[in-house]
Short mmCIF file of C-alpha atoms in Angstrom, two decimals:
data_model
loop_
_atom_site.label_atom_id
_atom_site.label_comp_id
_atom_site.label_asym_id
_atom_site.label_seq_id
_atom_site.Cartn_x
_atom_site.Cartn_y
_atom_site.Cartn_z
CA MET A 131 79.68 120.74 77.86
CA THR A 132 76.88 122.85 79.31
CA ALA A 133 77.46 125.72 81.72
CA ALA A 134 75.84 123.65 84.49
CA TRP A 135 78.27 120.77 83.98
CA MET A 136 81.20 123.19 83.86
CA ASP A 137 80.10 124.59 87.24
CA ILE A 138 79.94 121.06 88.69
CA PHE A 139 83.43 120.23 87.37
CA PHE A 140 84.84 123.47 88.76
CA THR A 141 83.30 122.82 92.18
CA LEU A 142 84.65 119.26 92.28
CA SER A 143 88.13 120.33 91.23
CA SER A 144 88.38 122.80 94.11
CA THR A 145 86.52 120.95 96.88
CA CYS A 146 86.99 117.25 96.06
CA PRO A 147 90.19 116.99 94.02
CA ARG A 148 90.43 113.20 94.29
CA MET A 149 86.85 112.68 93.07
CA PHE A 150 87.50 115.21 90.30
CA ARG A 151 90.62 113.33 89.12
CA SER A 152 88.73 110.03 89.18
CA LEU A 153 85.87 111.51 87.15
CA THR A 154 88.31 113.08 84.71
CA SER A 155 90.06 109.72 84.28
CA MET A 156 86.74 108.05 83.49
CA VAL A 157 85.81 110.74 80.95
CA ASN A 158 89.22 110.42 79.28
CA GLY A 159 89.03 106.62 79.23
CA GLU A 160 91.95 106.24 81.65
CA THR A 161 92.17 103.29 84.05
CA GLN A 162 91.74 104.21 87.70
CA VAL A 163 94.19 102.84 90.27
CA LEU A 164 92.39 100.95 93.03
CA ALA A 165 95.25 99.01 94.64
CA VAL A 166 99.02 99.15 95.14
CA ILE A 167 101.51 96.28 94.89
CA LEU A 168 104.93 96.79 96.43
CA ASP A 169 108.23 95.06 95.78
CA LEU A 170 110.36 94.38 98.86
CA ASP A 171 114.16 94.30 98.38
CA GLY A 172 115.50 97.63 97.14
CA THR A 173 112.04 99.19 97.17
CA LEU A 174 111.05 99.00 100.83
CA LEU A 175 114.12 97.45 102.45
CA ASP A 176 117.80 98.34 102.09
CA THR A 177 118.86 94.70 101.92
CA GLU A 178 121.80 95.44 99.63
CA SER A 179 123.69 97.52 102.19
CA ALA A 180 123.10 95.03 105.00
CA THR A 181 124.20 92.00 102.98
CA ARG A 182 127.09 93.61 101.11
CA GLY A 183 130.23 91.46 101.36
CA ILE A 184 128.50 88.14 102.09
CA LEU A 185 129.44 86.61 98.74
CA GLN A 186 133.04 87.77 99.12
CA GLU A 187 133.31 86.13 102.55
CA PHE A 188 131.65 82.96 101.30
CA LEU A 189 133.93 82.57 98.27
CA ALA A 190 137.02 83.23 100.40
CA LYS A 191 136.34 79.92 102.20
CA TYR A 192 136.90 78.21 98.86
CA GLY A 193 139.99 80.26 98.03
CA ILE A 194 138.14 82.27 95.38
CA GLN A 195 138.19 86.04 94.97
CA VAL A 196 134.95 87.80 94.13
CA ASP A 197 134.83 89.49 90.73
CA LYS A 198 133.65 92.93 91.83
CA GLU A 199 133.10 94.22 88.31
CA ARG A 200 131.00 91.20 87.38
CA GLU A 201 128.90 91.46 90.53
CA ALA A 202 128.42 95.20 90.09
CA ASN A 203 127.00 94.62 86.61
CA LYS A 204 124.63 91.84 87.61
CA ARG A 205 120.92 92.49 87.46
CA ILE A 206 119.07 92.69 90.75
CA GLY A 207 115.67 91.16 91.35
CA MET A 208 116.46 87.62 90.15
CA THR A 209 114.92 84.63 91.89
CA LEU A 210 117.10 82.81 94.41
CA LYS A 211 117.47 79.74 92.17
CA ASP A 212 118.49 81.81 89.14
CA SER A 213 120.97 83.80 91.21
CA ALA A 214 122.47 80.66 92.78
CA ALA A 215 122.84 78.94 89.40
CA SER A 216 124.56 82.03 88.00
CA ILE A 217 127.07 82.25 90.88
CA VAL A 218 127.90 78.52 90.80
CA LYS A 219 128.57 78.77 87.07
CA ASP A 220 130.49 82.07 87.18
CA TYR A 221 132.89 80.90 89.90
CA ASP A 222 133.05 77.24 88.86
CA LEU A 223 132.04 76.16 92.36
CA GLN A 224 132.05 72.43 93.06
CA LEU A 225 128.55 72.75 94.46
CA THR A 226 125.07 72.34 93.10
CA PRO A 227 122.88 75.47 93.21
CA ASP A 228 120.88 73.84 96.04
CA GLN A 229 124.05 73.12 98.04
CA PHE A 230 125.17 76.72 97.53
CA ILE A 231 121.80 77.98 98.79
CA ASN A 232 121.90 75.73 101.86
CA GLU A 233 125.38 76.97 102.81
CA ILE A 234 124.98 80.69 102.23
CA MET A 235 121.37 81.39 103.30
CA PRO A 236 121.98 81.06 107.08
CA ILE A 237 124.45 83.96 106.73
CA TYR A 238 121.78 86.05 104.99
CA HIS A 239 119.26 85.24 107.72
CA GLU A 240 121.58 86.76 110.32
CA LYS A 241 122.20 89.87 108.22
CA TRP A 242 118.48 90.42 107.56
CA LYS A 243 118.07 91.19 111.26
CA GLN A 244 120.09 94.38 110.60
CA VAL A 245 118.19 95.49 107.48
CA GLY A 246 116.55 98.89 107.72
CA PRO A 247 113.66 100.40 105.75
CA LEU A 248 114.44 102.76 102.89
CA PRO A 249 113.42 106.41 103.36
CA GLY A 250 109.67 106.74 103.00
CA ALA A 251 108.90 103.01 103.26
CA ASN A 252 107.29 103.10 106.72
CA ARG A 253 105.46 106.25 105.77
CA LEU A 254 103.95 104.71 102.62
CA ILE A 255 102.94 101.44 104.27
CA ARG A 256 101.33 103.24 107.20
CA HIS A 257 99.51 105.67 104.86
CA LEU A 258 98.04 102.97 102.62
CA TYR A 259 96.95 100.95 105.65
CA GLU A 260 95.34 103.88 107.47
CA GLN A 261 93.58 105.10 104.31
CA GLY A 262 92.14 101.67 103.60
CA VAL A 263 93.85 101.33 100.22
CA PRO A 264 94.19 97.65 99.22
CA PHE A 265 97.88 96.82 98.92
CA ALA A 266 100.10 93.78 98.65
CA LEU A 267 103.72 92.71 98.88
CA ALA A 268 105.06 90.82 95.85
CA SER A 269 108.69 89.68 95.87
CA ASN A 270 110.95 87.29 94.00
CA SER A 271 112.10 86.01 97.40
CA LEU A 272 110.68 82.80 98.82
CA GLN A 273 107.78 83.21 101.24
CA GLU A 274 109.87 82.11 104.25
CA TYR A 275 112.56 84.67 103.39
CA ILE A 276 109.99 87.44 102.99
CA ASP A 277 108.61 86.58 106.44
CA ALA A 278 112.12 86.64 107.93
CA LYS A 279 112.86 90.07 106.44
CA ILE A 280 109.63 91.80 107.44
CA SER A 281 109.35 90.19 110.87
CA VAL A 282 111.95 92.61 112.27
CA GLN A 283 110.12 95.64 110.82
CA GLU A 284 107.59 96.87 113.35
CA GLY A 285 103.99 96.58 112.15
CA TRP A 286 104.74 95.40 108.62
CA LYS A 287 103.45 91.85 108.91
CA GLU A 288 100.16 93.12 110.32
CA CYS A 289 99.72 95.70 107.57
CA PHE A 290 100.12 93.36 104.59
CA SER A 291 96.98 91.32 104.04
CA VAL A 292 98.47 89.83 100.87
CA ILE A 293 102.07 88.60 100.50
CA VAL A 294 103.22 86.66 97.44
CA GLY A 295 106.64 85.04 97.00
CA SER A 296 108.18 83.43 93.94
CA ASP A 297 107.60 79.93 95.37
CA GLN A 298 103.84 80.52 95.32
CA VAL A 299 103.56 80.95 91.55
CA LYS A 300 104.73 79.09 88.47
CA SER A 301 107.46 81.60 87.55
CA GLY A 302 109.09 84.56 89.27
CA LYS A 303 109.74 87.99 87.78
CA PRO A 304 110.12 88.97 84.91
CA SER A 305 107.12 86.69 84.45
CA PRO A 306 103.93 88.56 85.46
CA ASP A 307 102.72 85.61 87.60
CA ILE A 308 103.58 87.18 90.98
CA PHE A 309 101.74 90.42 90.26
CA ILE A 310 98.75 88.67 88.71
CA GLU A 311 98.45 86.44 91.79
CA ALA A 312 98.74 89.45 94.13
CA ALA A 313 95.95 91.26 92.28
CA LYS A 314 93.81 88.11 92.38
CA ARG A 315 94.22 87.81 96.15
CA LEU A 316 93.40 91.50 96.57
CA GLY A 317 90.24 91.00 94.53
CA ILE A 318 91.25 93.80 92.16
CA ASP A 319 91.59 93.53 88.38
CA ALA A 320 95.24 93.74 87.34
CA VAL A 321 94.68 96.83 85.16
CA HIS A 322 93.59 98.75 88.27
CA CYS A 323 96.84 98.05 90.15
CA LEU A 324 99.85 100.30 90.57
CA VAL A 325 103.21 98.59 91.14
CA ILE A 326 106.19 100.23 92.84
CA GLU A 327 109.47 98.56 91.84
CA ASP A 328 113.23 99.13 91.78
CA SER A 329 114.47 96.67 89.14
CA MET A 330 114.15 96.01 85.43
CA VAL A 331 112.87 92.46 85.99
CA GLY A 332 110.17 93.84 88.28
CA VAL A 333 109.14 96.59 85.89
CA LYS A 334 108.95 94.09 83.02
CA ALA A 335 106.81 91.77 85.12
CA ALA A 336 104.39 94.56 86.07
CA LYS A 337 104.04 95.81 82.50
CA SER A 338 103.43 92.25 81.30
CA ALA A 339 100.62 92.08 83.87
CA LYS A 340 99.11 95.25 82.28
CA MET A 341 99.72 97.27 85.44
CA LYS A 342 100.95 100.84 85.92
CA VAL A 343 104.50 101.06 87.31
CA VAL A 344 106.42 103.60 89.36
CA ALA A 345 110.14 102.81 89.31
CA ILE A 346 112.52 103.89 92.07
CA PRO A 347 115.71 102.28 90.76
CA SER A 348 119.26 102.07 91.98
CA GLN A 349 121.87 103.54 89.66
CA LYS A 350 122.65 100.21 87.99
CA GLU A 351 118.95 99.65 87.28
CA ALA A 352 118.35 103.16 85.93
CA ASP A 353 117.48 101.87 82.46
CA CYS A 354 114.18 100.51 83.74
CA SER A 355 112.95 104.08 83.36
CA THR A 356 112.44 103.30 79.66
CA LEU A 357 109.51 101.01 80.54
CA ALA A 358 108.08 102.55 83.73
CA ASP A 359 105.16 104.98 83.71
CA SER A 360 106.95 107.19 86.24
CA VAL A 361 110.47 107.27 87.69
CA LEU A 362 111.39 108.70 91.10
CA ASN A 363 114.66 108.95 92.98
CA SER A 364 113.12 108.15 96.35
CA LEU A 365 109.86 106.97 97.93
CA LEU A 366 109.79 110.39 99.62
CA GLU A 367 108.96 111.87 96.20
CA PHE A 368 105.92 109.62 95.67
CA GLN A 369 102.66 111.56 95.32
CA PRO A 370 99.73 109.15 95.63
CA GLU A 371 97.21 111.79 94.53
CA LEU A 372 98.70 111.63 91.02
CA TRP A 373 97.33 108.08 90.88
CA ASP A 374 93.88 108.88 92.31
CA LEU A 375 94.96 107.66 95.75
CA PRO A 376 94.60 109.58 99.06
CA GLU A 377 97.36 112.15 99.41
CA PHE A 378 99.77 112.37 102.32
CA ASP A 379 98.92 114.91 105.02
CA ASP A 380 102.19 114.82 107.00
CA TRP A 381 104.01 117.80 105.49
CA ILE A 382 104.62 120.65 107.94
CA GLU A 383 104.50 123.72 105.75
CA ASN A 384 107.15 122.87 103.12
CA ALA A 385 109.05 120.29 105.18
CA LEU A 386 108.52 116.56 105.53
CA PRO A 387 109.63 114.91 108.82
CA ILE A 388 111.57 111.72 108.13
CA GLU A 389 113.13 108.92 110.13
CA PRO A 390 116.70 110.10 110.87
CA ILE A 391 119.43 109.38 108.35
CA TYR A 392 122.94 109.30 109.82
CA MET A 393 126.14 110.15 107.94
CA ASN A 394 129.78 110.78 108.77
CA THR A 395 131.43 113.27 106.43
CA LEU A 396 134.72 115.07 105.88
CA TYR A 397 134.76 118.60 104.49
CA ARG A 398 138.00 119.12 102.56
CA ASN A 399 138.99 121.54 99.79
CA ASP A 400 135.40 122.67 99.21
CA SER A 401 134.29 119.04 98.74
CA VAL A 402 132.30 116.72 100.98
CA HIS A 403 133.40 113.11 101.35
CA GLU A 404 131.45 110.39 103.09
CA LEU A 405 133.46 108.56 105.74
CA THR A 406 132.87 104.80 105.80
CA GLU A 407 134.88 101.77 106.84
CA ASP A 408 135.11 100.05 103.45
CA ALA A 409 134.97 103.08 101.09
CA ALA A 410 131.48 102.03 99.98
CA SER A 411 128.68 104.49 100.63
CA SER A 412 126.62 103.83 103.73
CA LEU A 413 123.66 105.41 101.97
CA PRO A 414 121.39 103.45 99.64
CA ASP A 415 121.07 104.84 96.12
CA GLN A 416 117.51 105.95 96.88
CA VAL A 417 118.70 108.61 99.34
CA SER A 418 118.51 111.57 97.01
CA GLY A 419 117.27 115.15 97.22
CA VAL A 420 117.55 118.12 99.56
CA TYR A 421 117.40 117.34 103.28
CA PHE A 422 117.95 119.26 106.49
CA GLY A 423 119.12 118.40 109.95
CA TRP A 424 121.93 118.79 112.44
CA ALA A 425 125.70 118.55 112.15
CA VAL A 426 128.07 117.96 115.03
CA ALA A 427 131.52 119.23 114.09
CA SER A 428 134.93 118.21 115.45
CA ALA A 429 134.75 120.89 118.15
CA LEU A 430 131.43 119.40 119.32
CA GLU A 431 129.51 122.41 118.05
CA THR A 432 126.03 121.67 116.67
CA PHE A 433 124.90 123.45 113.51
CA LYS A 434 121.75 123.60 111.43
CA VAL A 435 122.49 122.25 107.96
CA VAL A 436 120.92 121.79 104.56
CA VAL A 437 122.30 118.79 102.67
CA GLY A 438 121.92 118.11 98.96
CA ILE A 439 122.52 114.50 97.92
CA GLY A 440 122.68 113.56 94.26
CA TRP A 441 124.72 111.89 91.56
CA HIS A 442 127.20 113.06 88.99
CA LEU A 443 126.65 111.05 85.83
CA ARG A 444 129.47 110.73 83.32
CA SER A 445 130.38 108.08 80.74
CA TYR A 446 127.92 105.49 82.10
CA THR A 447 129.26 105.83 85.65
CA ALA A 448 127.65 107.53 88.61
CA THR A 449 129.42 109.14 91.54
CA ARG A 450 127.56 110.28 94.63
CA LYS A 451 127.80 114.01 95.27
CA ILE A 452 127.03 115.64 98.61
CA GLN A 453 126.65 119.36 99.22
CA ILE A 454 126.46 120.77 102.76
CA CYS A 455 125.43 124.27 103.71
CA ILE A 456 125.75 125.49 107.31
CA ILE A 457 122.88 127.89 107.94
CA ASP A 458 123.58 129.09 111.47
CA GLY A 459 127.37 129.26 111.59
CA ASP A 460 130.45 129.59 109.45
CA CYS A 461 132.66 126.59 108.96
CA ASN A 462 132.20 126.16 105.22
CA HIS A 463 135.77 127.26 104.58
CA ALA A 464 137.36 125.04 107.18
CA SER A 465 139.72 122.32 106.02
CA ASP A 466 139.60 118.67 107.10
CA LEU A 467 136.47 119.23 109.17
CA GLU A 468 134.69 116.05 110.19
CA MET A 469 130.95 116.27 110.74
CA GLU A 470 128.42 113.77 112.03
CA LEU A 471 125.12 114.49 110.29
CA THR A 472 121.62 113.65 111.47
CA LEU A 473 119.14 114.38 108.69
CA VAL A 474 115.60 114.74 110.04
CA GLY A 475 113.61 116.41 107.26
CA PHE A 476 113.11 116.33 103.50
CA ILE A 477 112.47 119.44 101.39
CA ARG A 478 112.41 118.34 97.75
CA GLY A 479 113.67 115.96 95.13
CA LEU A 480 116.19 116.97 92.50
CA ASN A 481 115.40 118.26 89.06
CA SER A 482 117.04 116.71 86.00
CA THR A 483 119.75 119.38 85.85
CA GLU A 484 120.75 118.83 89.49
CA ILE A 485 120.80 115.05 89.09
CA THR A 486 123.44 115.21 86.35
CA SER A 487 125.45 118.12 87.77
CA VAL A 488 128.63 118.02 89.84
CA ALA A 489 126.95 119.70 92.81
CA VAL A 490 123.37 119.97 94.01
CA GLU A 491 122.15 123.55 94.11
CA ILE A 492 121.03 124.55 97.59
CA ARG A 493 118.62 127.45 97.16
CA GLU A 494 117.85 130.31 99.51
CA GLU A 495 114.34 128.91 99.80
CA ASP A 496 115.79 125.58 100.99
CA LYS A 497 117.77 127.38 103.68
CA SER A 498 114.71 129.31 104.86
CA ILE A 499 112.57 126.19 105.08
CA ALA A 500 115.28 124.32 106.97
CA SER A 501 116.00 127.16 109.39
CA ALA A 502 112.32 127.65 110.28
CA SER A 503 111.63 123.92 110.56
CA LEU A 504 114.59 123.22 112.82
CA ASP A 505 113.20 125.72 115.34
CA LEU A 506 110.15 123.48 115.82
CA PRO A 507 110.13 121.23 118.91
CA MET A 508 109.87 118.00 116.91
CA PHE A 509 113.16 118.78 115.15
CA ILE A 510 114.98 120.44 118.06
CA HIS A 511 114.71 117.12 119.89
CA HIS A 512 117.02 115.57 117.30
CA SER A 513 119.68 118.24 117.86
CA CYS A 514 120.12 116.99 121.42
CA MET A 515 120.39 113.42 120.19
CA ALA A 516 122.88 114.40 117.49
CA SER A 517 125.18 116.09 120.00
CA ARG A 518 125.42 112.80 121.94
CA LEU A 519 126.46 110.70 118.94
#
């Protein structure tokens, strides 16, 4: 390469990083990403938390107990017909799969009204839309169910120009049909598409379609990392610029404002326990990393806090681990202290050591970022709201 070309490359890398990455990809023979295809359930929407317990209630009407171990080990992302056929067979129900679907789906419709977006979902959809990046929604759900789920999410239906359900193609995931059809409707060649998925069946489908894949799996789908091009713990960790897409510009110094995440916790014997009604975590698996926000303690005092949320992995099982650090008070040594947390900002994801450790390391840098950020008006507002919870 001549000195003149080296000067051009250096100038592009410093002044137009996206153009530089695209040019570098072309020189290296890499395929540029021109469009994004998003899965819905478990990737954008926390449908699992909202619909947890429906099968148990349904089977109870027939005098049957749900097999929790069997259900916990089932793959997510199956089509409705495949899932229905599996349940009818597993529990020896005197119903056809279609009869099962007709009886249970009205219950799901009601629960979908309570489904919330996963952290970073609104941010990503809004960013792609505002930046003019072609993007589609591709789900194993039927089209009418997709419409029902996204209709309660403000602005989503208007943002998606392309929506493909499993009833609009010959075969659902893990067949590549859904993704190939989405790319066709976008007018983008499949090899130029990036898929964001949470399940093994979805990752397999995307790879079969010759697309790049970012996986953001739940713990029971963690093995899809063996096929994905990149694996993240949360959509908040997604960096579009790594895929030649416009980067986010919403970080404030080293802090990312997020939609509030609410938790009830108990601090006991140097451990933090999440307080929920049915002992199941109220947080989706994709809530992971170092966050900051406000804590209202039993005495109605409000504190600034840094919260590390991760997993302790041992013998093929995963246990959620929460670490709380009070940064403007001292109640870390109190016993049986209940705290209502309102997390309003994200600092960073976890490294591989933290993900597998018993406790997330909260660094001095994390505390400094949180303390400075929580003095800003946009975050102080949430402290007033937290104190009223």
